[in-house]
Structures are given as C-alpha cells and as structure tokens.
XYZ file of N, CA and C in Angstrom:
837
model
N -55.338 9.754 9.448
C -55.445 9.982 10.890
C -54.156 10.627 11.397
N -54.271 11.691 12.156
C -53.103 12.377 12.696
C -52.378 11.474 13.688
N -51.062 11.775 13.917
C -50.280 10.960 14.834
C -50.910 10.927 16.219
N -51.393 12.090 16.698
C -51.995 12.151 18.026
C -53.254 11.297 18.098
N -54.016 11.253 16.988
C -55.221 10.438 16.961
C -54.868 8.957 16.980
N -53.774 8.601 16.291
C -53.329 7.215 16.285
C -52.916 6.778 17.678
N -52.192 7.654 18.382
C -51.781 7.355 19.755
C -53.006 7.174 20.642
N -53.998 8.042 20.480
C -55.208 7.936 21.286
C -55.952 6.640 20.992
N -55.997 6.237 19.724
C -56.646 4.973 19.373
C -55.921 3.805 20.034
N -54.586 3.825 19.960
C -53.804 2.765 20.598
C -54.048 2.745 22.100
N -54.158 3.934 22.688
C -54.380 4.038 24.124
C -55.739 3.472 24.513
N -56.778 3.811 23.754
C -58.122 3.329 24.068
C -58.231 1.817 23.881
N -57.446 1.267 22.952
C -57.471 -0.175 22.697
C -56.572 -0.959 23.645
N -55.734 -0.259 24.391
C -54.708 -0.923 25.193
C -55.307 -1.751 26.327
N -54.801 -2.975 26.461
C -55.172 -3.834 27.584
C -53.940 -4.057 28.456
N -54.122 -3.897 29.750
C -53.019 -4.066 30.681
C -52.600 -5.533 30.739
N -51.306 -5.750 30.795
C -50.756 -7.092 30.948
C -49.809 -7.063 32.136
N -50.377 -7.283 33.310
C -49.611 -7.212 34.548
C -50.002 -8.381 35.441
N -49.370 -8.450 36.572
C -49.721 -9.463 37.564
C -50.727 -8.934 38.573
N -51.104 -7.665 38.421
C -52.004 -7.045 39.384
C -53.456 -7.092 38.961
N -54.280 -6.289 39.644
C -55.716 -6.295 39.401
C -56.095 -5.695 38.054
N -55.193 -4.942 37.448
C -55.494 -4.339 36.146
C -55.312 -5.316 34.991
N -54.752 -6.476 35.260
C -54.444 -7.416 34.184
C -55.677 -7.739 33.337
N -55.535 -7.552 32.020
C -56.619 -7.870 31.100
C -57.629 -6.765 30.899
N -57.578 -5.727 31.721
C -58.569 -4.656 31.613
C -58.199 -3.673 30.508
N -59.223 -3.117 29.877
C -59.048 -2.146 28.803
C -58.905 -0.746 29.383
N -57.908 -0.005 28.894
C -57.755 1.379 29.338
C -58.994 2.191 29.002
N -59.572 1.937 27.824
C -60.771 2.674 27.425
C -61.905 2.504 28.412
N -62.110 1.269 28.888
C -63.174 1.022 29.859
C -62.892 1.725 31.180
N -61.620 1.712 31.586
C -61.253 2.368 32.843
C -61.450 3.874 32.733
N -61.093 4.450 31.581
C -61.281 5.883 31.367
C -62.757 6.254 31.456
N -63.610 5.480 30.800
C -65.043 5.783 30.825
C -65.592 5.640 32.237
N -65.109 4.644 32.994
C -65.553 4.475 34.381
C -65.176 5.698 35.215
N -63.960 6.220 34.990
C -63.528 7.414 35.717
C -64.374 8.620 35.332
N -64.660 8.763 34.037
C -65.473 9.888 33.573
C -66.912 9.772 34.062
N -67.393 8.543 34.220
C -68.732 8.346 34.780
C -68.776 8.831 36.222
N -67.677 8.593 36.955
C -67.606 9.087 38.325
C -67.585 10.601 38.375
N -66.884 11.213 37.430
C -66.831 12.674 37.363
C -68.171 13.250 36.934
N -68.794 12.615 35.936
C -70.048 13.136 35.383
C -71.278 12.793 36.185
N -71.182 11.793 37.046
C -72.317 11.434 37.893
C -73.046 10.177 37.475
N -72.936 9.779 36.203
C -73.526 8.513 35.763
C -72.820 8.038 34.499
N -73.108 6.794 34.122
C -72.397 6.178 33.001
C -72.658 6.908 31.692
N -73.904 7.282 31.443
C -74.249 7.949 30.187
C -73.478 9.261 30.059
N -73.407 10.017 31.168
C -72.661 11.269 31.139
C -71.178 11.003 30.909
N -70.672 9.913 31.495
C -69.276 9.554 31.288
C -68.971 9.267 29.832
N -69.893 8.589 29.148
C -69.725 8.301 27.727
C -69.746 9.594 26.918
N -70.644 10.520 27.282
C -70.714 11.804 26.583
C -69.405 12.579 26.731
N -68.856 12.601 27.947
C -67.594 13.310 28.187
C -66.468 12.659 27.385
N -66.462 11.326 27.339
C -65.441 10.616 26.564
C -65.529 10.993 25.090
N -66.747 11.124 24.583
C -66.938 11.528 23.194
C -66.374 12.905 22.920
N -66.577 13.823 23.870
C -66.039 15.177 23.723
C -64.512 15.163 23.809
N -63.990 14.380 24.744
C -62.544 14.300 24.949
C -61.836 13.746 23.717
N -62.475 12.778 23.060
C -61.878 12.121 21.900
C -62.271 12.778 20.586
N -63.044 13.876 20.677
C -63.489 14.612 19.484
C -64.205 13.697 18.495
N -65.090 12.859 19.029
C -65.832 11.926 18.182
C -66.910 12.676 17.416
N -66.976 12.426 16.115
C -68.035 13.000 15.300
C -69.235 12.065 15.364
N -70.374 12.605 15.747
C -71.540 11.762 15.959
C -71.838 11.658 17.440
N -72.603 10.664 17.819
C -73.035 10.519 19.197
C -72.831 9.090 19.654
N -72.275 8.937 20.839
C -72.075 7.616 21.423
C -73.181 7.372 22.441
N -73.927 6.284 22.250
C -75.040 5.952 23.142
C -74.800 4.562 23.716
N -74.769 4.404 25.024
C -74.593 3.062 25.595
C -75.834 2.210 25.369
N -75.646 0.914 25.191
C -76.790 0.024 25.007
C -77.627 -0.055 26.269
N -76.999 0.078 27.427
C -77.710 0.120 28.702
C -76.876 0.917 29.690
N -77.524 1.509 30.661
C -76.795 2.199 31.729
C -76.811 1.378 33.011
N -77.390 0.195 32.960
C -77.377 -0.714 34.104
C -75.982 -1.299 34.274
N -75.546 -1.454 35.512
C -74.242 -2.051 35.793
C -74.332 -3.560 35.566
N -73.804 -4.031 34.444
C -73.906 -5.446 34.093
C -72.528 -6.100 34.111
N -72.525 -7.411 34.260
C -71.296 -8.201 34.252
C -71.374 -9.230 33.137
N -70.323 -9.312 32.333
C -70.256 -10.317 31.278
C -69.768 -11.630 31.877
N -70.485 -12.701 31.581
C -70.151 -14.026 32.090
C -69.972 -14.961 30.904
N -68.934 -15.776 30.926
C -68.673 -16.672 29.805
C -68.502 -18.110 30.234
N -68.807 -19.017 29.326
C -68.609 -20.447 29.528
C -67.766 -20.964 28.374
N -66.650 -21.620 28.677
C -65.759 -22.117 27.638
C -66.138 -23.537 27.230
N -65.553 -23.998 26.133
C -65.870 -25.339 25.643
C -65.425 -26.422 26.619
N -64.461 -26.116 27.488
C -64.008 -27.103 28.471
C -64.800 -27.033 29.764
N -65.734 -26.068 29.845
C -66.591 -25.979 31.025
C -66.196 -24.923 32.026
N -65.159 -24.142 31.738
C -64.802 -23.056 32.654
C -65.905 -22.006 32.692
N -66.145 -21.438 33.873
C -67.067 -20.321 34.026
C -66.232 -19.090 34.356
N -66.334 -18.069 33.527
C -65.511 -16.874 33.679
C -66.398 -15.668 33.921
N -66.057 -14.871 34.916
C -66.858 -13.706 35.280
C -66.056 -12.434 35.038
N -66.605 -11.540 34.240
C -65.958 -10.271 33.955
C -65.382 -10.226 32.555
N -65.493 -9.050 31.932
C -65.056 -8.882 30.544
C -63.588 -9.217 30.358
N -62.746 -8.830 31.307
C -61.314 -9.077 31.155
C -60.999 -10.564 31.214
N -61.699 -11.304 32.061
C -61.452 -12.743 32.171
C -62.023 -13.488 30.973
N -63.171 -13.056 30.496
C -63.751 -13.694 29.311
C -62.831 -13.483 28.111
N -62.319 -12.268 27.967
C -61.440 -11.965 26.848
C -60.117 -12.697 26.900
N -59.712 -13.105 28.104
C -58.441 -13.820 28.270
C -58.671 -15.307 28.505
N -59.771 -15.834 27.984
C -60.163 -17.220 28.255
C -59.099 -18.222 27.832
N -58.409 -17.946 26.730
C -57.386 -18.866 26.271
C -57.924 -20.057 25.503
N -59.233 -20.138 25.342
C -59.859 -21.207 24.564
C -61.188 -20.693 24.033
N -61.804 -21.457 23.137
C -63.064 -21.016 22.555
C -64.160 -20.928 23.605
N -65.042 -19.962 23.401
C -66.179 -19.771 24.293
C -67.386 -20.526 23.755
N -68.131 -21.155 24.654
C -69.348 -21.852 24.262
C -70.522 -20.897 24.272
N -70.635 -20.115 25.335
C -71.721 -19.153 25.468
C -71.245 -17.966 26.284
N -71.859 -16.811 26.070
C -71.674 -15.662 26.945
C -73.046 -15.115 27.313
N -73.116 -14.465 28.461
C -74.380 -13.900 28.925
C -74.083 -12.682 29.785
N -75.109 -11.891 30.041
C -74.992 -10.746 30.938
C -75.710 -11.050 32.242
N -75.186 -10.518 33.321
C -75.874 -10.571 34.608
C -75.924 -9.162 35.185
N -77.113 -8.660 35.545
C -78.406 -9.331 35.418
C -78.825 -9.472 33.954
N -79.597 -10.530 33.648
C -79.945 -10.795 32.252
C -81.029 -9.888 31.687
N -81.707 -9.149 32.550
C -82.841 -8.330 32.100
C -82.534 -6.835 32.126
N -81.256 -6.470 32.000
C -80.900 -5.047 31.976
C -81.611 -4.365 30.814
N -82.353 -3.291 31.072
C -83.121 -2.645 29.998
C -82.229 -1.861 29.045
N -82.615 -1.839 27.795
C -81.894 -1.048 26.795
C -82.144 0.432 27.030
N -81.154 1.256 26.717
C -81.347 2.698 26.838
C -82.300 3.154 25.737
N -83.315 3.954 26.072
C -84.290 4.395 25.056
C -83.649 5.091 23.863
N -82.595 5.867 24.103
C -81.929 6.558 22.995
C -81.279 5.567 22.032
N -80.748 4.472 22.573
C -80.143 3.447 21.720
C -81.207 2.771 20.869
N -82.337 2.460 21.471
C -83.435 1.828 20.734
C -83.923 2.745 19.613
N -84.044 4.028 19.931
C -84.528 5.001 18.944
C -83.525 5.150 17.798
N -82.252 5.184 18.126
C -81.219 5.336 17.096
C -81.216 4.142 16.142
N -81.378 2.944 16.676
C -81.423 1.742 15.835
C -82.645 1.781 14.929
N -83.771 2.165 15.497
C -85.017 2.208 14.728
C -84.936 3.210 13.578
N -84.261 4.334 13.799
C -84.230 5.406 12.805
C -83.058 5.303 11.833
N -82.128 4.396 12.085
C -80.897 4.330 11.291
C -81.147 3.846 9.866
N -80.474 4.474 8.906
C -80.474 3.991 7.525
C -79.472 2.853 7.347
N -78.430 2.866 8.171
C -77.382 1.854 8.094
C -76.974 1.450 9.503
N -76.961 0.156 9.767
C -76.544 -0.381 11.060
C -75.298 -1.224 10.828
N -74.207 -0.872 11.503
C -72.939 -1.583 11.329
C -72.592 -2.304 12.625
N -72.425 -3.602 12.544
C -71.986 -4.413 13.677
C -70.497 -4.693 13.495
N -69.677 -4.185 14.419
C -68.249 -4.381 14.314
C -67.579 -3.167 13.675
N -66.250 -3.259 13.487
C -65.412 -4.363 13.953
C -65.157 -4.272 15.451
N -64.589 -5.328 16.008
C -64.305 -5.364 17.436
C -64.259 -6.797 17.922
N -63.829 -6.980 19.152
C -63.782 -8.320 19.732
C -65.174 -8.934 19.704
N -65.286 -10.114 19.135
C -66.593 -10.713 18.896
C -67.373 -10.929 20.182
N -66.768 -11.603 21.151
C -67.494 -11.993 22.355
C -67.439 -10.963 23.474
N -66.502 -10.025 23.419
C -66.385 -9.069 24.517
C -66.714 -7.636 24.126
N -66.939 -7.372 22.837
C -67.316 -6.025 22.408
C -68.634 -5.994 21.644
N -68.811 -6.912 20.688
C -70.004 -6.879 19.839
C -71.175 -7.604 20.487
N -70.981 -8.881 20.823
C -72.075 -9.692 21.368
C -72.666 -9.116 22.654
N -71.864 -8.579 23.600
C -72.475 -8.052 24.824
C -73.563 -7.020 24.576
N -73.417 -6.184 23.560
C -74.472 -5.217 23.241
C -75.742 -5.914 22.777
N -75.583 -7.037 22.079
C -76.737 -7.782 21.587
C -77.422 -8.577 22.692
N -76.746 -8.720 23.837
C -77.334 -9.425 24.970
C -78.235 -8.531 25.807
N -78.132 -7.227 25.609
C -78.990 -6.300 26.351
C -80.432 -6.464 25.881
N -81.325 -6.542 26.841
C -82.739 -6.772 26.534
C -83.235 -5.800 25.460
N -83.830 -6.336 24.433
C -84.481 -5.602 23.336
C -83.528 -5.068 22.270
N -82.219 -5.028 22.520
C -81.303 -4.507 21.500
C -81.269 -5.428 20.280
N -81.117 -6.733 20.508
C -81.067 -7.678 19.387
C -82.353 -7.627 18.576
N -83.492 -7.551 19.269
C -84.780 -7.484 18.566
C -84.886 -6.195 17.765
N -84.370 -5.102 18.322
C -84.411 -3.824 17.609
C -83.591 -3.899 16.325
N -82.428 -4.530 16.394
C -81.596 -4.691 15.198
C -82.309 -5.571 14.179
N -82.866 -6.683 14.645
C -83.537 -7.615 13.733
C -84.726 -6.969 13.034
N -85.452 -6.114 13.744
C -86.676 -5.514 13.202
C -86.441 -4.189 12.490
N -85.225 -3.668 12.562
C -84.941 -2.360 11.966
C -85.039 -2.415 10.445
N -85.411 -1.292 9.854
C -85.537 -1.200 8.400
C -84.230 -0.830 7.708
N -83.257 -0.368 8.485
C -81.984 0.028 7.891
C -81.198 -1.161 7.368
N -80.262 -0.897 6.461
C -79.375 -1.928 5.939
C -78.410 -2.340 7.049
N -78.209 -3.646 7.208
C -77.410 -4.153 8.326
C -76.140 -4.813 7.812
N -75.016 -4.255 8.212
C -73.714 -4.784 7.802
C -72.968 -5.335 9.009
N -72.326 -6.473 8.805
C -71.387 -6.987 9.795
C -69.982 -6.860 9.222
N -69.116 -6.124 9.909
C -67.719 -5.977 9.496
C -66.899 -6.974 10.298
N -66.436 -8.009 9.628
C -65.674 -9.051 10.314
C -64.251 -8.572 10.589
N -63.695 -9.019 11.699
C -62.300 -8.713 11.997
C -61.391 -9.289 10.917
N -60.219 -8.712 10.766
C -59.284 -9.206 9.754
C -58.495 -10.407 10.255
N -58.422 -10.571 11.578
C -57.646 -11.673 12.148
C -58.365 -12.237 13.360
N -58.114 -13.511 13.631
C -58.665 -14.127 14.823
C -57.952 -13.618 16.060
N -58.621 -13.737 17.199
C -58.034 -13.320 18.469
C -57.656 -14.562 19.260
N -56.487 -14.535 19.853
C -55.979 -15.702 20.575
C -57.014 -16.206 21.575
N -57.324 -17.476 21.487
C -58.294 -18.058 22.405
C -59.714 -17.760 22.012
N -60.085 -16.491 22.014
C -61.479 -16.088 21.835
C -62.049 -16.512 20.484
N -61.350 -16.211 19.396
C -61.879 -16.537 18.063
C -60.838 -17.197 17.163
N -59.723 -17.620 17.709
C -58.672 -18.237 16.897
C -59.221 -19.454 16.161
N -58.988 -19.494 14.847
C -59.421 -20.637 14.061
C -60.840 -20.564 13.547
N -61.608 -19.561 13.961
C -62.985 -19.440 13.483
C -62.995 -18.843 12.079
N -63.849 -19.373 11.232
C -63.963 -18.888 9.861
C -64.842 -17.645 9.802
N -64.899 -17.051 8.627
C -65.790 -15.912 8.406
C -67.231 -16.306 8.694
N -67.642 -17.472 8.216
C -69.011 -17.919 8.439
C -69.268 -18.212 9.913
N -68.261 -18.717 10.626
C -68.407 -18.920 12.069
C -68.696 -17.596 12.766
N -67.944 -16.560 12.400
C -68.164 -15.240 13.000
C -69.594 -14.767 12.741
N -70.042 -14.896 11.493
C -71.395 -14.470 11.139
C -72.434 -15.236 11.936
N -72.233 -16.535 12.095
C -73.219 -17.344 12.795
C -73.251 -17.081 14.297
N -72.132 -16.623 14.858
C -72.155 -16.194 16.257
C -73.068 -14.976 16.406
N -72.939 -14.027 15.483
C -73.818 -12.859 15.508
C -75.271 -13.302 15.415
N -75.571 -14.209 14.511
C -76.946 -14.691 14.351
C -77.447 -15.411 15.600
N -76.560 -16.162 16.228
C -76.951 -16.924 17.415
C -77.525 -16.002 18.485
N -76.918 -14.819 18.608
C -77.341 -13.896 19.656
C -78.317 -12.833 19.171
N -78.301 -12.514 17.886
C -79.153 -11.422 17.396
C -80.284 -11.902 16.501
N -80.291 -13.165 16.137
C -81.385 -13.681 15.323
C -81.081 -13.687 13.842
N -81.975 -14.280 13.090
C -81.727 -14.534 11.677
C -81.831 -13.303 10.794
N -82.437 -12.231 11.291
C -82.583 -11.024 10.483
C -81.554 -9.958 10.850
N -80.481 -10.356 11.502
C -79.553 -9.371 12.055
C -78.492 -8.881 11.081
N -78.257 -9.593 9.986
C -77.201 -9.208 9.047
C -77.686 -9.386 7.615
N -77.548 -8.338 6.813
C -77.841 -8.407 5.380
C -76.575 -8.586 4.559
N -75.494 -7.947 5.004
C -74.242 -7.912 4.244
C -73.063 -8.136 5.187
N -72.101 -8.910 4.727
C -70.863 -9.129 5.474
C -69.712 -8.506 4.691
N -68.936 -7.663 5.355
C -67.735 -7.090 4.736
C -66.514 -7.769 5.349
N -65.662 -8.320 4.493
C -64.488 -9.046 4.969
C -63.253 -8.648 4.179
N -62.124 -8.719 4.841
C -60.854 -8.387 4.197
C -60.400 -9.516 3.277
N -59.930 -9.151 2.078
C -59.417 -10.175 1.164
C -57.935 -9.993 0.829
N -57.277 -9.078 1.534
C -55.838 -8.903 1.348
C -55.118 -9.661 2.463
N -54.651 -10.853 2.155
C -53.989 -11.690 3.158
C -52.483 -11.463 3.198
N -52.032 -10.399 2.535
C -50.637 -9.948 2.591
C -49.663 -11.022 2.124
N -50.131 -11.901 1.256
C -49.254 -12.938 0.726
C -48.717 -13.880 1.784
N -49.405 -13.921 2.929
C -48.948 -14.779 4.018
C -47.801 -14.197 4.809
N -47.384 -12.977 4.466
C -46.246 -12.344 5.142
C -46.694 -11.612 6.403
N -47.074 -12.381 7.403
C -47.502 -11.822 8.685
C -46.788 -12.580 9.804
N -46.673 -11.974 10.978
C -46.043 -12.675 12.104
C -46.774 -13.981 12.428
N -46.046 -14.935 13.004
C -46.645 -16.224 13.343
C -47.791 -16.079 14.334
N -47.769 -15.016 15.112
C -48.815 -14.808 16.115
C -50.106 -14.266 15.514
N -50.072 -13.860 14.235
C -51.250 -13.292 13.576
C -51.888 -14.347 12.677
N -53.180 -14.586 12.881
C -53.920 -15.552 12.070
C -55.011 -14.817 11.302
N -54.704 -14.448 10.055
C -55.676 -13.719 9.246
C -56.847 -14.626 8.879
N -58.037 -14.046 8.835
C -59.241 -14.795 8.490
C -59.372 -14.849 6.974
N -59.355 -16.046 6.423
C -59.468 -16.228 4.973
C -60.942 -16.178 4.589
N -61.343 -15.180 3.795
C -62.763 -15.025 3.474
C -63.216 -15.851 2.276
N -62.302 -16.557 1.637
C -62.620 -17.172 0.348
C -63.064 -18.627 0.471
N -63.730 -18.950 1.578
C -64.301 -20.277 1.731
C -65.578 -20.378 0.891
N -66.076 -21.592 0.713
C -67.345 -21.758 -0.002
C -68.421 -20.946 0.703
N -69.211 -20.235 -0.083
C -70.198 -19.315 0.501
C -71.591 -19.643 -0.024
N -72.342 -20.377 0.747
C -73.730 -20.675 0.426
C -74.575 -20.075 1.536
N -74.858 -18.806 1.396
C -75.509 -18.077 2.473
C -76.312 -16.927 1.886
N -77.490 -16.640 2.471
C -78.316 -15.537 1.955
C -77.685 -14.161 2.123
N -76.798 -14.010 3.117
C -76.160 -12.710 3.312
C -75.206 -12.418 2.159
N -75.174 -11.170 1.726
C -74.258 -10.751 0.667
C -72.850 -10.645 1.245
N -71.890 -11.261 0.601
C -70.501 -11.177 1.052
C -69.749 -10.184 0.177
N -69.147 -9.182 0.808
C -68.358 -8.176 0.097
C -66.908 -8.319 0.538
N -66.022 -8.590 -0.402
C -64.603 -8.735 -0.108
C -63.856 -7.500 -0.585
N -62.985 -6.980 0.271
C -62.242 -5.767 -0.074
C -60.938 -5.730 0.704
N -59.990 -4.976 0.190
C -58.725 -4.757 0.890
C -58.967 -3.699 1.957
N -59.143 -4.145 3.195
C -59.437 -3.207 4.285
C -58.460 -3.367 5.446
N -57.350 -4.055 5.225
C -56.403 -4.331 6.299
C -55.382 -3.208 6.430
N -54.928 -2.977 7.660
C -53.815 -2.066 7.918
C -52.537 -2.892 7.802
N -51.793 -2.701 6.723
C -50.632 -3.546 6.466
C -49.545 -3.372 7.521
N -49.507 -2.222 8.170
C -48.510 -1.999 9.216
C -48.913 -2.669 10.528
N -50.218 -2.826 10.720
C -50.747 -3.478 11.927
C -51.786 -4.504 11.472
N -51.344 -5.687 11.046
C -52.225 -6.621 10.343
C -53.304 -7.293 11.173
N -53.496 -6.885 12.403
C -54.653 -7.367 13.162
C -55.779 -6.337 13.140
N -55.565 -5.235 12.417
C -56.538 -4.139 12.426
C -56.994 -3.771 11.019
N -58.126 -3.099 10.963
C -58.588 -2.497 9.716
C -57.883 -1.154 9.520
N -57.709 -0.772 8.268
C -57.209 0.560 7.948
C -58.433 1.455 7.806
N -58.572 2.480 8.648
C -59.819 3.254 8.706
C -60.303 3.802 7.372
N -59.401 4.386 6.569
C -59.829 4.979 5.297
C -60.319 3.904 4.326
N -59.612 2.788 4.268
C -60.040 1.682 3.400
C -61.413 1.163 3.822
N -61.589 0.979 5.130
C -62.856 0.439 5.626
C -63.997 1.404 5.366
N -63.759 2.685 5.603
C -64.805 3.688 5.356
C -65.228 3.678 3.895
N -64.257 3.562 2.992
C -64.573 3.537 1.561
C -65.380 2.299 1.203
N -65.020 1.155 1.774
C -65.738 -0.090 1.485
C -67.171 -0.032 1.996
N -67.353 0.516 3.193
C -68.699 0.633 3.760
C -69.551 1.573 2.917
N -68.983 2.721 2.554
C -69.726 3.708 1.763
C -70.143 3.142 0.412
N -69.204 2.513 -0.272
C -69.499 1.949 -1.589
C -70.552 0.841 -1.488
N -70.424 -0.007 -0.474
C -71.374 -1.113 -0.309
C -72.767 -0.596 0.009
N -72.843 0.417 0.850
C -74.148 0.983 1.194
C -74.818 1.582 -0.034
N -74.067 2.326 -0.811
C -74.634 2.944 -2.012
C -75.138 1.890 -2.999
N -74.446 0.777 -3.056
C -74.800 -0.269 -4.011
C -76.023 -1.068 -3.574
N -76.182 -1.264 -2.270
C -77.198 -2.205 -1.793
C -78.349 -1.578 -1.012
N -78.333 -0.293 -0.766
C -79.349 0.286 0.109
C -80.764 0.120 -0.432
N -80.910 0.016 -1.760
C -82.252 -0.092 -2.318
C -82.719 -1.500 -2.567
N -81.879 -2.485 -2.247
C -82.255 -3.871 -2.517
C -81.779 -4.777 -1.389
N -82.381 -4.604 -0.255
C -81.975 -5.339 0.933
C -82.203 -6.833 0.770
N -81.248 -7.607 1.303
C -81.382 -9.058 1.331
C -81.833 -9.458 2.731
N -82.645 -10.482 2.800
C -83.107 -10.949 4.100
C -82.594 -12.359 4.361
N -82.289 -12.628 5.599
C -81.834 -13.956 5.976
C -83.022 -14.910 6.085
N -82.774 -16.218 6.180
C -83.873 -17.183 6.248
C -84.815 -16.895 7.402
N -86.082 -17.183 7.199
C -87.091 -16.923 8.217
C -86.974 -17.905 9.373
N -86.688 -19.150 9.076
C -86.698 -20.186 10.102
C -85.309 -20.376 10.701
N -85.255 -20.424 12.019
C -83.978 -20.557 12.716
C -83.260 -21.844 12.328
N -84.005 -22.942 12.068
C -83.313 -24.192 11.776
C -82.592 -24.159 10.439
N -82.815 -23.129 9.645
C -82.072 -22.986 8.400
C -80.700 -22.359 8.615
N -80.456 -21.900 9.836
C -79.192 -21.227 10.136
C -78.290 -22.174 10.911
N -77.096 -22.395 10.394
C -76.143 -23.299 11.023
C -75.481 -22.618 12.210
N -75.389 -23.332 13.351
C -74.695 -22.791 14.500
C -73.193 -22.922 14.297
N -72.413 -22.040 14.932
C -70.962 -22.152 14.834
C -70.493 -23.533 15.276
N -69.431 -24.022 14.669
C -68.971 -25.380 14.932
C -68.598 -25.600 16.390
N -68.146 -24.547 17.091
C -67.696 -24.733 18.463
C -68.827 -24.620 19.466
N -70.053 -24.360 19.012
C -71.188 -24.289 19.906
C -71.748 -25.693 20.088
N -71.821 -26.155 21.334
C -72.287 -27.510 21.602
C -73.613 -27.517 22.346
N -74.361 -26.456 22.202
C -75.645 -26.401 22.891
C -75.462 -25.987 24.333
N -76.506 -26.158 25.145
C -76.426 -25.795 26.544
C -77.116 -24.486 26.809
N -77.434 -24.256 28.065
C -78.139 -23.051 28.454
C -77.157 -21.906 28.628
N -77.611 -20.682 28.381
C -76.741 -19.537 28.640
C -76.291 -19.508 30.091
N -75.096 -19.021 30.287
C -74.560 -18.939 31.635
C -75.377 -17.961 32.453
N -75.799 -18.356 33.635
C -76.599 -17.494 34.496
C -75.857 -17.159 35.767
N -76.503 -16.372 36.619
C -75.847 -15.914 37.841
C -75.470 -17.074 38.743
N -76.327 -18.118 38.765
C -76.054 -19.231 39.657
C -74.938 -20.130 39.142
N -74.408 -19.820 37.946
C -73.344 -20.633 37.379
C -72.009 -19.902 37.393
N -71.979 -18.726 37.982
C -70.754 -17.946 37.976
C -69.694 -18.596 38.861
N -68.463 -18.440 38.430
C -67.336 -18.842 39.257
C -66.120 -18.077 38.787
N -65.101 -18.056 39.555
C -63.890 -17.351 39.171
C -62.802 -18.317 38.744
C-alpha cells in the first residue's frame, strides 16, 4: 500500500476524541454524510466516496434509510447512536436499529445472492459488522446465499466493546444476529507477536478448544507495526488460499438454533427498541 493510501486509511478509520459534539464520531462516516449532501442522497454519497478513494469494486449500502444504532449494555445502560455505542466502556448485551424495519437496498440483496464469496469483517463487531445484519432481510440473504461465507475475526479486542471476548464469542455474536447458516469458515490471526505488544492491546488468542462445525483457519495476518490491525497483503493471501481450498466443499452450521451457544456476556432480554432509548 502506498504511503498516501495508508494515510487515507488512517483518516477514514479516525475517530475524534474531543469534548465537543464530534467526540467518538468516525471521520469516514462524516465524509460520507457530506458527500451524500453533495450527491443528493446516501447511495450517491457512497458512490462518490468510492471514486474519491479509488476503490476497486462497488460499495453498496445495506440500506439507504436513515437509521440509528441503539445499544444496551450488561449494566443496563441504553445508548443511542453509533459513536455512543462504540464508546460504551463495557460489554454490550444487545444492539438494534431504529426504525427496526428499514428495508435492505435491492442492489445489496442481489450482490449477496450472486456472490461466490461472502466475507464478514474485519471491523468493529457491534458498530460496523452487526448493524448491517440488523437491516431487514440482509441476515436472511446471507444465511440463504449459496456463496462460501467467511468471518474474518479482528486480531485484537476493542476496549469496552469486545475486550476479553474469545474467538468463539465473536463468532457466536455473528450467529446471534445472522442465524446459524451465516458462517462456514472463520479466519483468525495466530501470530501473537510473542506477547510483545503494548499493555493497551489485547490480542485474541485463537488456540482455544474448538468444537464447532465452522472451519477454523489460523494464519499470520497481523500488522506487526500496528498490532490492532490486519496486514492487508497477508489477509488477502489467507482469504484467497482459503477460498480456493474450500469453495467446493462448503460446511454448514447446525440446523437447530439450540445447538448454537450464545456468547457468555449475553443474558437474554428483548432487543432494544425505540421506546427504550435514552442518552
């Protein structure tokens, strides 16, 4: 990746840390919102962002409806907005979208249906990946798709949001929201850098006991200079090799939901709805 591309990636990933209204917000989201204003709608804003960033391929939003992410923490806090959910400071019990019936974009549904390979992640579990699965019909489209489905787990936990969660916990969160047929293969980093990481970084150890129908693929996919991130070339190679190896022999998850273990931090309860919002 060229230096300018690296700077742009850092910029798109940047979250403001201030005392003002921008605190916790992603620069990437703000840029797309501005481009949506210029282009006339959200979908056009995403298209312009793709052109601006020279993205190869096509970026399709899961929905063009103006939705709000709402979260409920294990201590009972109700958080409204992606920035507040991401800065929860403790584990999340449930997340939901409001309105809950936002329709999926037809192009997104078509792309999922026609895809040979569907990759979930990497990205913030509760504020980047799961929200797309909360859009009406998206999770069902993924579950029913014929393409090979891979979940790329993050290399490190995120403070509050996923700190302390195991690889299997991450997988089961995806299943909780997308169903039992949502993942065939899990790709996880197995280079823990000999423990030589800053105290603030908690790498996810993938070598726990694995009794699960999903295929687990372990590979060195970490960016050693930035140990909370994947190294793009390593990850691309791992995905390509895994797809070539498994595309003709798909594994399916258990048919019955009760065969799937819920994440340890999930204590039941109804999804957060509009009448439960608070700041």
